[in-house]
Coordinates of C-alpha atoms in Angstrom, one line a residue:
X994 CA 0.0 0.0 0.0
X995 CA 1.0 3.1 -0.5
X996 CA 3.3 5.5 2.3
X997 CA 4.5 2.1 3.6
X998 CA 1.8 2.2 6.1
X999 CA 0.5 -1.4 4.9
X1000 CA 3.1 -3.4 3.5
X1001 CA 0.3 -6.3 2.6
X1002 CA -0.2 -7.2 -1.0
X1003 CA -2.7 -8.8 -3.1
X1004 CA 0.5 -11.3 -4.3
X1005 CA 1.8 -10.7 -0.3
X1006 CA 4.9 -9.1 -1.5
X1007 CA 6.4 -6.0 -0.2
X1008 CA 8.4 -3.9 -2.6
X1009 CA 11.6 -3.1 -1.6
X1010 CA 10.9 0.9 -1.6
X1011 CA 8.0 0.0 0.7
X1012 CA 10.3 -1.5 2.9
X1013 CA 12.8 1.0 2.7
X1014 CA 10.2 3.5 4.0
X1015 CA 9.2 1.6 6.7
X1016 CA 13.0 1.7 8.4
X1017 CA 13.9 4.5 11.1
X1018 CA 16.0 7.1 9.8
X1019 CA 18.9 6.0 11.3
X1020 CA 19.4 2.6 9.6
X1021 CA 18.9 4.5 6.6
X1022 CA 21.8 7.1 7.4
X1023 CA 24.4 4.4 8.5
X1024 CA 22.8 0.9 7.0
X1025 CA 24.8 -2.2 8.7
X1026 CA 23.5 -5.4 8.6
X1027 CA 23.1 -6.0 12.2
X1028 CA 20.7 -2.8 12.5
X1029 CA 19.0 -3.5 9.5
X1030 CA 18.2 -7.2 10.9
X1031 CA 16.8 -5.7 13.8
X1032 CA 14.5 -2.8 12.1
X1033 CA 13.4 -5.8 10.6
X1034 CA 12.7 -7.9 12.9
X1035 CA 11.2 -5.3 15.0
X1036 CA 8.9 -4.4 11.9
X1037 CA 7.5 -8.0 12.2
X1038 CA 6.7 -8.2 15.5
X1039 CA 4.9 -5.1 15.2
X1040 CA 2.9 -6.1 12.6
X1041 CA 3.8 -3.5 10.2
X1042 CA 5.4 -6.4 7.8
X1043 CA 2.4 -9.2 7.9
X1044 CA 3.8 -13.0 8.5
X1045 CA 4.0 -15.0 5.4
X1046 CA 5.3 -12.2 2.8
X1047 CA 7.9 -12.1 0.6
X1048 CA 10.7 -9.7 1.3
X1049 CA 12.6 -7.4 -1.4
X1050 CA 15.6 -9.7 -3.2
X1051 CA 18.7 -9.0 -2.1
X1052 CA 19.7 -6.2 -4.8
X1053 CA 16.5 -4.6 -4.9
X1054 CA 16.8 -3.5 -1.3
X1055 CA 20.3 -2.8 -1.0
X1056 CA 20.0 -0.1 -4.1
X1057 CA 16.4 1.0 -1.7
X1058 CA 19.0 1.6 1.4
X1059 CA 21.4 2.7 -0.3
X1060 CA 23.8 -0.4 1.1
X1061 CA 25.9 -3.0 -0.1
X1062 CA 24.5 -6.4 -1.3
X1063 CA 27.0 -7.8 1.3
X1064 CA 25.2 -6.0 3.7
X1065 CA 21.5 -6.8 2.7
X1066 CA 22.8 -10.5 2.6
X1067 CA 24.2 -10.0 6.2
X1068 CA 20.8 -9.2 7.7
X1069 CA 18.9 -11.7 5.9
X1070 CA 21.6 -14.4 6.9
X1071 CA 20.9 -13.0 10.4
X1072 CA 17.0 -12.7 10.2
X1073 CA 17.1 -16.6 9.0
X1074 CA 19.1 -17.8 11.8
X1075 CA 17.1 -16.3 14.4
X1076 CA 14.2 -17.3 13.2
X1077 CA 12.1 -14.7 11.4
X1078 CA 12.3 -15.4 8.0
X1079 CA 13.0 -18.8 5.6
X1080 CA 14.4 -18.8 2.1
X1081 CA 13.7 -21.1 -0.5
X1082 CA 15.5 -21.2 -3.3
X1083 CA 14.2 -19.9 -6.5
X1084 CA 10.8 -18.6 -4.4
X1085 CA 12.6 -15.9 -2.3
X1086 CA 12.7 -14.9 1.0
X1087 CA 9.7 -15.2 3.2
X1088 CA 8.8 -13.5 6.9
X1089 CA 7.8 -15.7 9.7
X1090 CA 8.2 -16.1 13.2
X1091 CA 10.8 -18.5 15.3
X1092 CA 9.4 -21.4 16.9
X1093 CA 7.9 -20.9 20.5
X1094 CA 6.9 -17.3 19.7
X1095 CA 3.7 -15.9 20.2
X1096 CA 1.8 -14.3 17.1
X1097 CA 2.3 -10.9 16.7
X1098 CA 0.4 -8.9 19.3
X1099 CA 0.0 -11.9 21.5
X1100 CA 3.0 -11.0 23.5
X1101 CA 1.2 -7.9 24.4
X1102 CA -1.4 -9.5 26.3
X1103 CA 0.7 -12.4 28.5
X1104 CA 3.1 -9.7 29.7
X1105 CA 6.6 -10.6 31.2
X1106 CA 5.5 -13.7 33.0
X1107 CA 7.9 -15.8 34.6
X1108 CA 11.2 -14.7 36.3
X1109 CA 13.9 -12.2 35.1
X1110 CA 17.3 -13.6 34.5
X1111 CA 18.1 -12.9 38.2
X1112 CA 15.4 -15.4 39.1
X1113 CA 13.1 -12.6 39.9
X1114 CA 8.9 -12.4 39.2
X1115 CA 8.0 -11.0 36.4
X1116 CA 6.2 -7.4 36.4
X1117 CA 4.0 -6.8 33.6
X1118 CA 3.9 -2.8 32.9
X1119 CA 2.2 -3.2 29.6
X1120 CA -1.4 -4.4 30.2
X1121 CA -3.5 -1.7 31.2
X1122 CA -6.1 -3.6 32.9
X1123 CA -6.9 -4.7 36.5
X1124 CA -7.7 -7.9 38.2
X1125 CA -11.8 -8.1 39.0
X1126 CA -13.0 -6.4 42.2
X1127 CA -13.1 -8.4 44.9
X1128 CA -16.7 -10.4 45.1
X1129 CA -17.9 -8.9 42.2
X1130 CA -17.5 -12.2 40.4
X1131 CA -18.8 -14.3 43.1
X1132 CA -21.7 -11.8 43.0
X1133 CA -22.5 -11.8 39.6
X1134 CA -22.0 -15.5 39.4
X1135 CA -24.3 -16.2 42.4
X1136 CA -26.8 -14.3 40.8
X1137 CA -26.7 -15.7 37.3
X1138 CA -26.3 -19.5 38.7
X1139 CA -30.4 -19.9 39.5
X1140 CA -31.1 -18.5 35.9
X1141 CA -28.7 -20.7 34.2
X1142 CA -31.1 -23.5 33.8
X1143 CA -33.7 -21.5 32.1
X1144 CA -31.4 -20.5 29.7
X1145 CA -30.1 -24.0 28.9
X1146 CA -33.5 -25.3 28.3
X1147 CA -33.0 -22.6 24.6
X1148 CA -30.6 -24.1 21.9
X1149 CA -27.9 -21.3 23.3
X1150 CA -27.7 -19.2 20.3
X1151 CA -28.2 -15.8 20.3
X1152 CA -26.2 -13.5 17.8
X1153 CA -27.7 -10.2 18.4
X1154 CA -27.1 -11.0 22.2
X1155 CA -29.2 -12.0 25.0
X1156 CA -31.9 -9.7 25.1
X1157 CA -32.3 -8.8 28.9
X1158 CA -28.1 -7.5 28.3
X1159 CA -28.7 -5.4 24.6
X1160 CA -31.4 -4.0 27.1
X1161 CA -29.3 -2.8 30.1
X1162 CA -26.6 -1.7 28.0
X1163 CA -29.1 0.4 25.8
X1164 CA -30.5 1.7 29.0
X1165 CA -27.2 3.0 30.2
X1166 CA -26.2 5.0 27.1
X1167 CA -29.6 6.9 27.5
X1168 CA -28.9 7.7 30.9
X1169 CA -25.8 9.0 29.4
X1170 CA -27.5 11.3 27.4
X1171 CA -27.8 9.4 24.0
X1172 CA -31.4 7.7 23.7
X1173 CA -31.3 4.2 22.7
X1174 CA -32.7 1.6 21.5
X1175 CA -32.1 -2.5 22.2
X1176 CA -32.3 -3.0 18.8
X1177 CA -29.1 -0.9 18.2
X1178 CA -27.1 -2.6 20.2
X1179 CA -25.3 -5.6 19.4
X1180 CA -22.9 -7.7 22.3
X1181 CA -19.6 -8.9 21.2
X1182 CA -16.8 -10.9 22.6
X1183 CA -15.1 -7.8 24.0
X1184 CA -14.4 -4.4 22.2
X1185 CA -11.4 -5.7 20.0
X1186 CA -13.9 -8.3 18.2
X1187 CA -16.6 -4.5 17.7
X1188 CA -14.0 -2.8 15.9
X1189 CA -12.4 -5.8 13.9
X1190 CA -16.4 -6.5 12.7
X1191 CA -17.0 -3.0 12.1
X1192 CA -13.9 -2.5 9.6
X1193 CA -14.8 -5.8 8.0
X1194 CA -18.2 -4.8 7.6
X1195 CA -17.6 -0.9 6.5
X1196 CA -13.9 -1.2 4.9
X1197 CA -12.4 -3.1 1.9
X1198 CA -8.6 -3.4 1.0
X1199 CA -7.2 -0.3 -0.5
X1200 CA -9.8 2.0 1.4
X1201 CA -8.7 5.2 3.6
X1202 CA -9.2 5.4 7.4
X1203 CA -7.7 8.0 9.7
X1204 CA -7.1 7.1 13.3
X1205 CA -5.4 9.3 15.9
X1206 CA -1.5 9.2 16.5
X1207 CA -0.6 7.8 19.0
X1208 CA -3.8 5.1 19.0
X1209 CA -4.5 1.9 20.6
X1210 CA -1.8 -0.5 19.2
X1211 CA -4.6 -3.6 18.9
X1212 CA -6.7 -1.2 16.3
X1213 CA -3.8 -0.4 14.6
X1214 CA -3.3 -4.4 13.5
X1215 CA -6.6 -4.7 12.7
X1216 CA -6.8 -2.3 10.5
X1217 CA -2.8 -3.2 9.0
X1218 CA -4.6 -6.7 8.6
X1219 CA -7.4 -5.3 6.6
X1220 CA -4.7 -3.8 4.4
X1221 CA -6.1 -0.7 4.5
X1222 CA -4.3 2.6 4.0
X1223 CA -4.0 5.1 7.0
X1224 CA -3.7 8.0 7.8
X1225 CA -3.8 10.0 10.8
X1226 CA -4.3 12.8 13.0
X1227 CA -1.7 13.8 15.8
X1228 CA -2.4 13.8 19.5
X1229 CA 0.2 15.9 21.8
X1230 CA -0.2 15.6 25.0
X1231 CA -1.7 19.1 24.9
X1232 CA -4.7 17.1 23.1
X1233 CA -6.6 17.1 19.4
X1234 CA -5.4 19.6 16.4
X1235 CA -8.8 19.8 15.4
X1236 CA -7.5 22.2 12.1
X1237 CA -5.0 19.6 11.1
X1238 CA -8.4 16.8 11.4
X1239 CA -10.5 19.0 10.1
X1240 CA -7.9 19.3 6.7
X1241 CA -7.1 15.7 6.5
X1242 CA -10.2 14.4 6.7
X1243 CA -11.2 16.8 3.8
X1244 CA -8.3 16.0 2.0
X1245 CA -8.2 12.1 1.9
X1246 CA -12.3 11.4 2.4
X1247 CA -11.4 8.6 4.6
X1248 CA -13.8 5.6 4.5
X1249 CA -13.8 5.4 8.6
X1250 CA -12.2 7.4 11.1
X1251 CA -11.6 6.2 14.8
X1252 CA -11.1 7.7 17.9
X1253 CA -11.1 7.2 21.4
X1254 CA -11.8 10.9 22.6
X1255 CA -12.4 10.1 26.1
X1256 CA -9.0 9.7 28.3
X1257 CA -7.2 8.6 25.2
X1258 CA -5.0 5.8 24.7
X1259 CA -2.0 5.8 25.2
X1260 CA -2.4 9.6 26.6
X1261 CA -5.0 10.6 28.9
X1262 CA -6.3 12.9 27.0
X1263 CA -9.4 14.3 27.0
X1264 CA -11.2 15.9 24.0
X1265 CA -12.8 18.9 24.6
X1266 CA -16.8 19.2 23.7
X1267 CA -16.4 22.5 21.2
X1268 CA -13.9 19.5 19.0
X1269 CA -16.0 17.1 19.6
X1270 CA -19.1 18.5 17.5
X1271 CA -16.5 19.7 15.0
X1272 CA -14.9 16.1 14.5
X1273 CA -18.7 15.4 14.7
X1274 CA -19.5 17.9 11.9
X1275 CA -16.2 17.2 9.4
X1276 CA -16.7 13.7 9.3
X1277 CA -20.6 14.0 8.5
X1278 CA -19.2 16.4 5.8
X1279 CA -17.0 14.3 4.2
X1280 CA -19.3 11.0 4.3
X1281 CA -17.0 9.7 6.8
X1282 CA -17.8 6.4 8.9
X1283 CA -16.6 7.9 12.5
X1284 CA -15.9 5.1 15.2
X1285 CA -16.0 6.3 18.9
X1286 CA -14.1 3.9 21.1
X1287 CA -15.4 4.3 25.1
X1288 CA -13.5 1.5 26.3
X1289 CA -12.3 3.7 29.0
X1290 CA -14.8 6.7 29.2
X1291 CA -16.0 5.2 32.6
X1292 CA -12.3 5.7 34.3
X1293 CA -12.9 9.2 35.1
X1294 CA -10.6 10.1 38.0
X1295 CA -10.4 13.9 37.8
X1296 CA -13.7 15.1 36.1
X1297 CA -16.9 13.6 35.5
X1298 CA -17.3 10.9 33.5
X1299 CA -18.2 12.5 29.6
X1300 CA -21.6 11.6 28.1
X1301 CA -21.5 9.8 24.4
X1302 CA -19.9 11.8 21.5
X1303 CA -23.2 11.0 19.6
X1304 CA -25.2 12.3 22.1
X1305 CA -23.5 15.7 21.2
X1306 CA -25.2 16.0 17.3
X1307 CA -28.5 17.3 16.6
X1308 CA -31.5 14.6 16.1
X1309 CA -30.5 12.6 13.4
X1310 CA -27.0 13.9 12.9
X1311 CA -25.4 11.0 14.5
X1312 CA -26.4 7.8 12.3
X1313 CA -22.7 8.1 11.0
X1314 CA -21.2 7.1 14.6
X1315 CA -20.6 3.9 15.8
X1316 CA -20.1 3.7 19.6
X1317 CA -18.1 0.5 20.9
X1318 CA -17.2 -0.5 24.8
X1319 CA -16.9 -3.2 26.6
X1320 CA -16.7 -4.4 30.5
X1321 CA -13.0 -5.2 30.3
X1322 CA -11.5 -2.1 32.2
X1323 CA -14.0 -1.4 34.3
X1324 CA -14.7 -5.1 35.9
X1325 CA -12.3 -7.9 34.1
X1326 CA -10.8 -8.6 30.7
X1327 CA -11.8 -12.2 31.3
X1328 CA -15.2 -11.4 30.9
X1329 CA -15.4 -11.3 27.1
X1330 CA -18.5 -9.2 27.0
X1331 CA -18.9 -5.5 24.5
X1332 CA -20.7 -4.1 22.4
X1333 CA -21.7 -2.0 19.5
X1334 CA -24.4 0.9 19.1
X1335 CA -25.3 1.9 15.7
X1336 CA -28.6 2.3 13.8
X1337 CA -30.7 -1.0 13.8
X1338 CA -30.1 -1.6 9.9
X1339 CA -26.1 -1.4 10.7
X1340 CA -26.4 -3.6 13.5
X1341 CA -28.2 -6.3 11.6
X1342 CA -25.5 -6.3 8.8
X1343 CA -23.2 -6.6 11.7
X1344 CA -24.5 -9.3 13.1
X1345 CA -25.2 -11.6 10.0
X1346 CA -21.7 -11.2 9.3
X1347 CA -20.6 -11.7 13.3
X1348 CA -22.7 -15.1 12.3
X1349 CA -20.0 -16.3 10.1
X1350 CA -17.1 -15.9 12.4
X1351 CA -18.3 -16.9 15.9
X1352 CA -22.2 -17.4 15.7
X1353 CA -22.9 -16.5 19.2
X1354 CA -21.5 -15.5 22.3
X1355 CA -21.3 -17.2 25.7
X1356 CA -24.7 -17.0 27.1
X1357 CA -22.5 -17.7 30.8
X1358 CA -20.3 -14.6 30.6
X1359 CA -24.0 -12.5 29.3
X1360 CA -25.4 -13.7 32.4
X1361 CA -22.7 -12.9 34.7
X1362 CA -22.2 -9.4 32.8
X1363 CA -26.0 -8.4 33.7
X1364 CA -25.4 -7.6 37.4
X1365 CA -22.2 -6.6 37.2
X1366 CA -23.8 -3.2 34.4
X1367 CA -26.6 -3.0 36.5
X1368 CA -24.9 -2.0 39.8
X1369 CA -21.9 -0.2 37.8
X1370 CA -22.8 3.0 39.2
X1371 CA -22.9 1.7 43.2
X1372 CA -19.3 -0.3 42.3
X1373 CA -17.3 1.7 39.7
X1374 CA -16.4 4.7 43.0
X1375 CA -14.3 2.1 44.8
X1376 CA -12.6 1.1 41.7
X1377 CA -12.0 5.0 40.8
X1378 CA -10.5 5.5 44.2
X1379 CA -7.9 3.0 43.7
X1380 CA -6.8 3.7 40.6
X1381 CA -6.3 7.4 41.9
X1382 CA -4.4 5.7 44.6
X1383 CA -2.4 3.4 42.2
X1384 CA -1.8 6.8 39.9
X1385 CA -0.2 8.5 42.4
X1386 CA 2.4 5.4 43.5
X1387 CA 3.1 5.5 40.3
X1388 CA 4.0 8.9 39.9
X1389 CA 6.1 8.8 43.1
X1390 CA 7.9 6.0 41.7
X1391 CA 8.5 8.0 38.4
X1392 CA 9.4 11.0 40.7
X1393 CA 12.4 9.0 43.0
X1394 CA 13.5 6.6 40.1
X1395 CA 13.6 8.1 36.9
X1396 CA 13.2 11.8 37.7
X1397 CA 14.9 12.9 34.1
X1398 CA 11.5 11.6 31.9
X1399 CA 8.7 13.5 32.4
X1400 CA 5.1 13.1 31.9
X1401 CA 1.5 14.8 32.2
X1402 CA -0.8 13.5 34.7
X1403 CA -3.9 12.7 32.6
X1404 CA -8.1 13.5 34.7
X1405 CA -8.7 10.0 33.4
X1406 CA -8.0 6.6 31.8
X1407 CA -5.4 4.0 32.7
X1408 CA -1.9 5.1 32.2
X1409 CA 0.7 7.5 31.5
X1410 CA 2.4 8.1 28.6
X1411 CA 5.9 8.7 29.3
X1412 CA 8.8 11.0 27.7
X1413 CA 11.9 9.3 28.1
X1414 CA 13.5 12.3 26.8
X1415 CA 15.6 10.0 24.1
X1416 CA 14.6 7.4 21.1
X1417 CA 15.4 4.2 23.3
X1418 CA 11.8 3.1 23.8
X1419 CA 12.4 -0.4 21.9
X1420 CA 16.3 -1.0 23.2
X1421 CA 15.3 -0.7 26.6
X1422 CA 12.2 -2.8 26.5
X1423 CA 14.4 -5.8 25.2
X1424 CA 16.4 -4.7 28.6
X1425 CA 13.6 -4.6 30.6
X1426 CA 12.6 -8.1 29.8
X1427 CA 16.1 -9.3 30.7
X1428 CA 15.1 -8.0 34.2
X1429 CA 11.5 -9.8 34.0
X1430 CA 9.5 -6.6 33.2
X1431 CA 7.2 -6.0 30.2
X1432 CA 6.6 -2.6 28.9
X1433 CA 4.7 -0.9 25.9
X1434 CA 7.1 0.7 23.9
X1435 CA 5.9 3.7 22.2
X1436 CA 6.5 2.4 18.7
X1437 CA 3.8 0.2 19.2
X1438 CA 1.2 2.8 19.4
X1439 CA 2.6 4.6 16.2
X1440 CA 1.1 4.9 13.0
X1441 CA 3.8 5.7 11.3
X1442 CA 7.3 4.0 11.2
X1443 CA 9.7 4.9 13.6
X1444 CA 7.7 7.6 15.8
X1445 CA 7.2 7.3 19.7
X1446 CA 10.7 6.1 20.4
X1447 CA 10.8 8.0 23.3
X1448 CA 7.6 7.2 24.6
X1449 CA 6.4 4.3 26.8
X1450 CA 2.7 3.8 28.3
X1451 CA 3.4 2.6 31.7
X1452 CA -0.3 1.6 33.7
X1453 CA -1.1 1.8 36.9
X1454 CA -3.1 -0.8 37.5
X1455 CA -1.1 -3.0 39.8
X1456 CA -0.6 -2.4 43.3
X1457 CA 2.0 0.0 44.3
X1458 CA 4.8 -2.1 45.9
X1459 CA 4.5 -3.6 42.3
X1460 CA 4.7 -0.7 40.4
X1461 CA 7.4 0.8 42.7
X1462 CA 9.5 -2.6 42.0
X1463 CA 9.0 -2.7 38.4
X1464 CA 9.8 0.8 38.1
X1465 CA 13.3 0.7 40.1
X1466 CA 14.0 -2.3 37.9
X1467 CA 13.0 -0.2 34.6
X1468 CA 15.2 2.6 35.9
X1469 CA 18.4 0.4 36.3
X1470 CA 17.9 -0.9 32.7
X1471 CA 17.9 2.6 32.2
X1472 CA 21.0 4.3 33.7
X1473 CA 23.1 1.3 32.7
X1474 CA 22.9 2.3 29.2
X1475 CA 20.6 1.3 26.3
X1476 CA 21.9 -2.3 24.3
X1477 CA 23.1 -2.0 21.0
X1478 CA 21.3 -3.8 18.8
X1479 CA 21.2 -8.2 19.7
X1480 CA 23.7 -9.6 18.0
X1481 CA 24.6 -13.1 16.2
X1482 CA 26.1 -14.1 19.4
X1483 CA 23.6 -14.2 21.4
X1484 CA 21.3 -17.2 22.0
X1485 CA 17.7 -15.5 20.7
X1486 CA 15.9 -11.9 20.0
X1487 CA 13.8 -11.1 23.1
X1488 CA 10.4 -10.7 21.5

């Protein structure tokens, strides 16, 4: 695709000027082979080059580089023996992964696990979700258990969702301000499975979408998987250029734009309601499919908690926006129960083509998730309360270890995202995990190659003796000194 943004192809071949624009600056000043392995490498793991595609032959992308052939030949000697790519003579070179890794993205939500090389517990500063509050589950579970029966006596399958839950969660969005219907909701497994049906149901390959920049990193390789091209719109940590928005959404008439405008990921921020409507307004103008993400609009530490963006337009200025949430960060990502509200004709397309992937979801996790919506507004405080509480440790722990980066502390949301004040986001995560911690790098949240080097999203959603420990041991890996790129000699690539 074109600006290297999605490298797959209809023959799943990336050219080798694709791939040239898709390595950091740096490797293109000064190509060597060892840091042209690793951009590599790092590129597939990221998702940016798809598994299973051919790579540029060897003179192709050393006249791209501007590098020997020797030098090309180096990394792809190095890529092979570690794993990421085969060859096959006569058929070319082809990405993959090495055995006993985890697809791409799937690292992201085990965390560091296990123990550090110092026989040490793992600390996993990456997922920004909690554990479930304590007897919630019990609760929800006690109450669901007598119903159960009743429910099994019905063949189980129910693709719009169980009726009593598309209720309750169309009751809460009109106490939130935006009147709604049950018949515009539809419940998914989780948020990630609403936005993947969405862009399946709303995109093809080749179409535009603009998404914010920095944006969630799971949306991004959805919509790299769709192979569809993207652009985007920057978020400082001063919030929304709604000007810039505003022009590239009039220039490039993206089929679908998506956003997470309340306590952004990876940020904080908070979109203001004056850029609200006008997001609201451009995209209406240009014909533009807008999806709201509200994953996190409940996390509201600082400021009340916003009401819907499409509660904002005027009646019957909203049928273009497509709200999606989920229970995952305000009770438990085990629960695999979200959602989508759109207009009833959308959310039947939606749901004959959720038919042919999954044809239902669990009728015990619908159950369970009824209670737990219901009373959301007697149990979310306590949860607020320590979050604030976990924010703060956190911050101290940024404050007495690592007093050089900086940060902003954002009114909502689930994380920080923090200035390291140097482009050594992805050498010191592969140093972090060396010491059994697990971190987002900012590249990760990128849409573009090579941007948020400096950054890392750090949660703080563990407890604060955790967060205080995995910090000190993210600070060491620090002041030691960044790695050079991993080498030949040593035994594997941390992935």
């Amino acid at each position: 695709m074109a600006n290297g943004r999605v490298v797959q192809t209809a023959d799943r071949t990336i050219g080798s000027r694709q791939l040239a624009a898709l390595l950091p600056a740096e490797v293109l000043a000064r190509p060597g082979y060892r840091s042209l392995a690793e951009a590599v490498r790092t590129l597939i793991l990221d998702g940016r080059i798809a598994l299973h595609v051919r790579l540029p032959a060897e003179r192709e992308l050393a006249e791209a580089v501007g590098a020997s052939r020797a030098t090309v030949t180096g990394a792809y000697d190095l890529l092979r023996e570690s794993g990421y790519v085969r060859s096959r003579r006569g058929s070319g070179t082809w990405t993959e992964l090495p055995d006993g890794h985890r697809p791409v993205g799937a690292h992201a939500l085990v965390g560091a696990g296990g123990y550090s090389a110092d026989g040490e517990p793992g600390i996993d500063l990456a997922i920004a979700a909690m554990g479930a509050p304590d007897g919630a589950l019990a609760d929800a579970l006690s109450w669901a258990a007598p119903r159960l029966p009743d429910a099994a006596r019905s063949p189980g399958y129910h693709p719009f969702g169980l009726p009593d839950l598309r209720t309750a969660v169309a009751e809460r969005f009109t106490r939130r301000g935006l009147p709604t219907r049950p018949e515009q909701i539809l419940v998914t497994s989780g948020a990630q499975q609403a936005f993947t049906l969405v862009v399946s149901l709303l995109c093809r390959a080749g179409d535009r979408v603009v998404t914010e920049n920095p944006t969630y990193a799971n949306a991004l390789d959805a919509l790299r998987h769709a192979r569809l091209r993207t652009g985007s719109i920057a978020v400082s940590d001063t919030g929304w250029d709604m000007e810039i928005a505003e022009s590239t959404l009039r220039q490039t008439v993206p089929r679908l734009a998506y956003a997470i405008p309340d306590f952004h990921n990876p940020t904080g921020a908070l979109m203001p309601e004056e850029q609200r409507l006008r997001l609201l307004a451009a995209t209406r103008r240009t014909g533009t499919w807008l999806v709201v993400d509200e994953t996190i609009a409940d996390i509201a530490l600082d400021v009340p908690a916003p009401a819907p963006l499409a509660s904002l337009a005027p009646r019957g200025g909203a049928d273009h926006v497509v709200t999606i949430g989920s229970l995952s960060k305000t009770h438990w990502g085990g629960l695999r129960v979200g959602w989508i509200r759109a207009t009833a004709k959308m959310i039947t397309e939606l749901t004959a083509l959720r038919v042919s992937a999954d044809m239902t979801g669990s009728v015990l996790d619908q159950l369970v998730a009824l209670p737990l919506l219901d009373g959301m507004d007697r149990t979310l405080p306590a949860r607020l309360d320590q979050l604030r509480e976990r924010r703060a440790a956190l911050v101290d722990a940024l404050g007495r270890h690592t007093p050089e980066w900086s940060w902003r502390i954002p009114p909502g949301g689930l994380s920080l995202w923090v200035d390291l004040g140097e482009p050594v986001s992805s050498a010191l995560a592969d140093r972090a995990a060396a010491a059994g911690v697990h971190i987002g790098r900012g590249a990760r949240f990128g849409v573009d190659p090579g941007t948020f080097e400096h950054r890392l999203r750090l949660p703080y959603t563990l407890p604060a003796d955790r967060l205080d420990e995995g910090v000190r041991r993210l600070a060491a890996a620090f002041h030691d000194g960044v790695p050079l790129p991993p080498s030949v000699d040593r035994p594997h690539w941390v992935a």
